[in-house]
Amino acid sequence: MLSPLAPSAGKLLISEPFLMDPNFKRSVVLVTEHQEEGTVGFILNHKSTLLLSDLVPDFTGGNFPVYIGGPVAVDTIHFIHRCSDLLTDAEEVAKGVYWGGNFEALKILVNNQHIKPEDIKFFIGYSGWSGEQLQDEMKENTWIVSDQYDADVVFSHNEEELWKEVIINLGPKYAHVSNFPQNPNLN
């Protein structure tokens, strides 16, 4: 199931249906940085049981869910958003999708309820691959790369269906994969 696209910032990495690694099982990863030295991204559909206010008590402006961005540096908080008009120092990684920005300005905006949960996602940790690691995993058909999505997909809070949705968006060649059982041994 080789993907015709190469990974790059703004693309999605979609795990193959039978990947059993609990960190990446049925995951959709937004790539935010891809260079020769490595790749960084965030898993969009692995929601934790935590809220932002559980991690940073200074955030009092709402109940923002926190996602598990990946298994690397799980003691760090990251965010992607579509609020470039409010957080002007963010980096655009895809059309209408921004990574980072001034954390103190973010705190004020959240506490004053100028940012809504559907416009931002918070993550603990990130997904990271060194050097050729991601290319090796691509050769093993672990990932499908996609640019067939819009910002609404990235900020979806329907974690259970997100993996299926992005697979179906790839077109008829891949749509049947969305119905594969999670564990083929149980079929």
mmCIF file of C-alpha atoms in Angstrom:
data_model
loop_
_atom_site.group_PDB
_atom_site.id
_atom_site.type_symbol
_atom_site.label_atom_id
_atom_site.label_comp_id
_atom_site.label_asym_id
_atom_site.label_seq_id
_atom_site.Cartn_x
_atom_site.Cartn_y
_atom_site.Cartn_z
ATOM 1 C CA MET A 1 0.000 0.000 0.000
ATOM 2 C CA LEU A 2 2.786 2.429 -0.892
ATOM 3 C CA SER A 3 1.782 6.053 -0.564
ATOM 4 C CA PRO A 4 2.485 8.177 -3.658
ATOM 5 C CA LEU A 5 3.220 11.280 -1.540
ATOM 6 C CA ALA A 6 6.337 11.992 0.469
ATOM 7 C CA PRO A 7 5.991 13.293 4.028
ATOM 8 C CA SER A 8 6.359 17.037 4.523
ATOM 9 C CA ALA A 9 5.046 19.742 6.833
ATOM 10 C CA GLY A 10 1.283 20.016 6.562
ATOM 11 C CA LYS A 11 0.714 16.466 5.359
ATOM 12 C CA LEU A 12 -1.079 13.787 7.338
ATOM 13 C CA LEU A 13 0.462 10.434 8.222
ATOM 14 C CA ILE A 14 -2.242 7.782 8.450
ATOM 15 C CA SER A 15 -1.268 4.535 10.158
ATOM 16 C CA GLU A 16 -1.873 1.305 8.280
ATOM 17 C CA PRO A 17 -4.915 -0.575 9.624
ATOM 18 C CA PHE A 18 -3.082 -3.378 11.430
ATOM 19 C CA LEU A 19 -0.336 -1.346 13.110
ATOM 20 C CA MET A 20 -0.344 -2.726 16.647
ATOM 21 C CA ASP A 21 2.030 -0.192 18.233
ATOM 22 C CA PRO A 22 -0.249 1.279 20.942
ATOM 23 C CA ASN A 23 1.299 4.714 20.394
ATOM 24 C CA PHE A 24 0.166 4.837 16.775
ATOM 25 C CA LYS A 25 -2.689 2.328 16.399
ATOM 26 C CA ARG A 26 -5.255 3.794 13.952
ATOM 27 C CA SER A 27 -3.660 7.203 14.294
ATOM 28 C CA VAL A 28 -3.669 10.320 12.167
ATOM 29 C CA VAL A 29 -0.559 12.459 12.607
ATOM 30 C CA LEU A 30 -0.258 16.046 11.397
ATOM 31 C CA VAL A 31 3.352 16.604 10.303
ATOM 32 C CA THR A 32 4.485 20.029 11.474
ATOM 33 C CA GLU A 33 8.149 19.771 10.537
ATOM 34 C CA HIS A 34 10.016 17.505 8.130
ATOM 35 C CA GLN A 35 13.718 17.950 7.445
ATOM 36 C CA GLU A 36 16.669 15.754 6.687
ATOM 37 C CA GLU A 37 17.458 15.542 10.418
ATOM 38 C CA GLY A 38 13.985 14.333 11.317
ATOM 39 C CA THR A 39 10.240 14.755 11.470
ATOM 40 C CA VAL A 40 7.880 16.167 14.097
ATOM 41 C CA GLY A 41 4.110 15.779 14.242
ATOM 42 C CA PHE A 42 1.102 15.398 16.516
ATOM 43 C CA ILE A 43 -1.432 12.583 16.741
ATOM 44 C CA LEU A 44 -4.814 14.198 16.108
ATOM 45 C CA ASN A 45 -7.076 11.415 17.340
ATOM 46 C CA HIS A 46 -5.641 10.127 20.640
ATOM 47 C CA LYS A 47 -7.480 12.138 23.273
ATOM 48 C CA SER A 48 -6.243 11.900 26.843
ATOM 49 C CA THR A 49 -8.456 12.051 29.929
ATOM 50 C CA LEU A 50 -6.882 15.387 30.875
ATOM 51 C CA LEU A 51 -8.095 18.923 30.388
ATOM 52 C CA LEU A 52 -5.755 21.847 29.803
ATOM 53 C CA SER A 53 -6.625 23.285 33.222
ATOM 54 C CA ASP A 54 -5.433 20.008 34.818
ATOM 55 C CA LEU A 55 -1.963 20.634 33.390
ATOM 56 C CA VAL A 56 -1.784 24.417 33.571
ATOM 57 C CA PRO A 57 -4.074 25.762 36.307
ATOM 58 C CA ASP A 58 -3.634 29.322 34.937
ATOM 59 C CA PHE A 59 -5.915 28.348 32.015
ATOM 60 C CA THR A 60 -9.353 29.043 33.460
ATOM 61 C CA GLY A 61 -11.305 30.022 30.341
ATOM 62 C CA GLY A 62 -12.826 26.677 29.399
ATOM 63 C CA ASN A 63 -12.533 22.928 29.331
ATOM 64 C CA PHE A 64 -10.074 22.300 26.532
ATOM 65 C CA PRO A 65 -9.301 18.620 25.937
ATOM 66 C CA VAL A 66 -5.680 17.529 25.718
ATOM 67 C CA TYR A 67 -4.487 14.993 23.146
ATOM 68 C CA ILE A 68 -1.529 12.652 23.316
ATOM 69 C CA GLY A 69 0.674 14.104 20.596
ATOM 70 C CA GLY A 70 3.023 11.149 20.677
ATOM 71 C CA PRO A 71 5.424 9.229 22.857
ATOM 72 C CA VAL A 72 8.247 11.815 22.819
ATOM 73 C CA ALA A 73 8.665 14.463 25.564
ATOM 74 C CA VAL A 74 5.328 13.741 27.234
ATOM 75 C CA ASP A 75 6.161 16.375 29.843
ATOM 76 C CA THR A 76 5.725 19.168 27.267
ATOM 77 C CA ILE A 77 2.613 20.952 25.969
ATOM 78 C CA HIS A 78 2.166 21.919 22.318
ATOM 79 C CA PHE A 79 -0.703 23.381 20.352
ATOM 80 C CA ILE A 80 -1.997 23.810 16.831
ATOM 81 C CA HIS A 81 -4.742 26.266 15.965
ATOM 82 C CA ARG A 82 -6.533 28.255 13.317
ATOM 83 C CA CYS A 83 -6.304 31.592 15.114
ATOM 84 C CA SER A 84 -3.565 33.359 13.162
ATOM 85 C CA ASP A 85 -5.449 36.629 13.508
ATOM 86 C CA LEU A 86 -5.062 36.362 17.309
ATOM 87 C CA LEU A 87 -1.702 34.565 17.615
ATOM 88 C CA THR A 88 0.363 36.302 14.962
ATOM 89 C CA ASP A 89 3.694 34.650 15.794
ATOM 90 C CA ALA A 90 2.562 31.136 14.872
ATOM 91 C CA GLU A 91 3.949 29.056 12.020
ATOM 92 C CA GLU A 92 1.543 28.043 9.239
ATOM 93 C CA VAL A 93 2.021 24.323 8.536
ATOM 94 C CA ALA A 94 -0.986 23.811 6.243
ATOM 95 C CA LYS A 95 -3.688 26.016 4.782
ATOM 96 C CA GLY A 96 -5.491 27.451 7.807
ATOM 97 C CA VAL A 97 -3.508 25.364 10.332
ATOM 98 C CA TYR A 98 -0.893 26.976 12.579
ATOM 99 C CA TRP A 99 1.605 25.579 15.053
ATOM 100 C CA GLY A 100 2.581 27.362 18.259
ATOM 101 C CA GLY A 101 2.638 31.003 19.154
ATOM 102 C CA ASN A 102 3.118 33.125 22.241
ATOM 103 C CA PHE A 103 2.015 31.034 25.234
ATOM 104 C CA GLU A 104 1.314 34.057 27.475
ATOM 105 C CA ALA A 105 -0.862 35.655 24.778
ATOM 106 C CA LEU A 106 -2.621 32.306 24.348
ATOM 107 C CA LYS A 107 -3.369 32.155 28.073
ATOM 108 C CA ILE A 108 -5.011 35.598 27.973
ATOM 109 C CA LEU A 109 -7.038 34.706 24.862
ATOM 110 C CA VAL A 110 -8.246 31.399 26.347
ATOM 111 C CA ASN A 111 -9.077 32.916 29.731
ATOM 112 C CA ASN A 112 -11.062 35.701 28.040
ATOM 113 C CA GLN A 113 -12.805 33.055 25.908
ATOM 114 C CA HIS A 114 -11.573 34.498 22.607
ATOM 115 C CA ILE A 115 -10.488 31.031 21.452
ATOM 116 C CA LYS A 116 -12.943 28.148 21.236
ATOM 117 C CA PRO A 117 -12.114 24.419 21.570
ATOM 118 C CA GLU A 118 -12.993 23.853 17.901
ATOM 119 C CA ASP A 119 -10.218 26.258 16.864
ATOM 120 C CA ILE A 120 -7.310 24.761 18.809
ATOM 121 C CA LYS A 121 -5.868 21.430 19.905
ATOM 122 C CA PHE A 122 -3.489 20.949 22.803
ATOM 123 C CA PHE A 123 -1.052 18.035 23.027
ATOM 124 C CA ILE A 124 1.175 16.466 25.614
ATOM 125 C CA GLY A 125 4.257 15.152 23.887
ATOM 126 C CA TYR A 126 4.843 14.796 20.185
ATOM 127 C CA SER A 127 5.637 12.210 17.556
ATOM 128 C CA GLY A 128 9.201 12.308 16.308
ATOM 129 C CA TRP A 129 11.323 10.397 13.854
ATOM 130 C CA SER A 130 15.056 10.833 13.425
ATOM 131 C CA GLY A 131 16.852 11.023 10.099
ATOM 132 C CA GLU A 132 15.712 8.214 7.827
ATOM 133 C CA GLN A 133 13.478 6.504 10.409
ATOM 134 C CA LEU A 134 10.215 7.732 8.849
ATOM 135 C CA GLN A 135 11.391 6.816 5.334
ATOM 136 C CA ASP A 136 12.182 3.303 6.589
ATOM 137 C CA GLU A 137 8.702 3.037 8.089
ATOM 138 C CA MET A 138 7.222 4.288 4.798
ATOM 139 C CA LYS A 139 9.055 1.504 2.931
ATOM 140 C CA GLU A 140 7.502 -0.980 5.371
ATOM 141 C CA ASN A 141 4.035 0.417 4.497
ATOM 142 C CA THR A 142 3.444 1.600 8.056
ATOM 143 C CA TRP A 143 2.147 4.999 6.916
ATOM 144 C CA ILE A 144 0.041 6.503 4.151
ATOM 145 C CA VAL A 145 0.723 10.185 3.430
ATOM 146 C CA SER A 146 -2.185 12.449 2.561
ATOM 147 C CA ASP A 147 -2.837 16.057 1.691
ATOM 148 C CA GLN A 148 -6.554 15.365 1.070
ATOM 149 C CA TYR A 149 -8.081 17.211 4.012
ATOM 150 C CA ASP A 150 -9.095 20.634 5.255
ATOM 151 C CA ALA A 151 -8.634 22.387 8.577
ATOM 152 C CA ASP A 152 -11.963 21.049 9.900
ATOM 153 C CA VAL A 153 -10.481 17.537 9.804
ATOM 154 C CA VAL A 154 -7.482 18.620 11.881
ATOM 155 C CA PHE A 155 -9.693 20.223 14.531
ATOM 156 C CA SER A 156 -12.302 17.478 14.613
ATOM 157 C CA HIS A 157 -13.098 16.164 18.062
ATOM 158 C CA ASN A 158 -14.599 12.949 16.691
ATOM 159 C CA GLU A 159 -11.519 10.863 17.477
ATOM 160 C CA GLU A 160 -13.237 7.522 16.872
ATOM 161 C CA GLU A 161 -14.129 8.358 13.269
ATOM 162 C CA LEU A 162 -11.189 10.543 12.233
ATOM 163 C CA TRP A 163 -8.967 7.683 11.042
ATOM 164 C CA LYS A 164 -11.797 6.259 8.912
ATOM 165 C CA GLU A 165 -12.668 9.684 7.518
ATOM 166 C CA VAL A 166 -9.151 10.463 6.300
ATOM 167 C CA ILE A 167 -8.805 6.980 4.781
ATOM 168 C CA ILE A 168 -12.079 7.424 2.874
ATOM 169 C CA ASN A 169 -10.942 10.896 1.701
ATOM 170 C CA LEU A 170 -8.027 9.203 -0.076
ATOM 171 C CA GLY A 171 -10.491 7.862 -2.636
ATOM 172 C CA PRO A 172 -11.728 4.472 -3.836
ATOM 173 C CA LYS A 173 -8.252 2.911 -3.916
ATOM 174 C CA TYR A 174 -8.081 3.147 -0.107
ATOM 175 C CA ALA A 175 -11.740 3.433 1.018
ATOM 176 C CA HIS A 176 -12.123 -0.325 1.609
ATOM 177 C CA VAL A 177 -9.301 -0.157 4.178
ATOM 178 C CA SER A 178 -11.520 1.909 6.483
ATOM 179 C CA ASN A 179 -13.655 -1.181 7.135
ATOM 180 C CA PHE A 180 -10.807 -3.500 8.086
ATOM 181 C CA PRO A 181 -11.208 -4.909 11.606
ATOM 182 C CA GLN A 182 -8.830 -3.547 14.234
ATOM 183 C CA ASN A 183 -7.643 -7.056 15.015
ATOM 184 C CA PRO A 184 -7.761 -9.445 12.036
ATOM 185 C CA ASN A 185 -7.344 -12.425 14.376
ATOM 186 C CA LEU A 186 -10.798 -11.749 15.784
ATOM 187 C CA ASN A 187 -12.418 -11.844 12.351
#
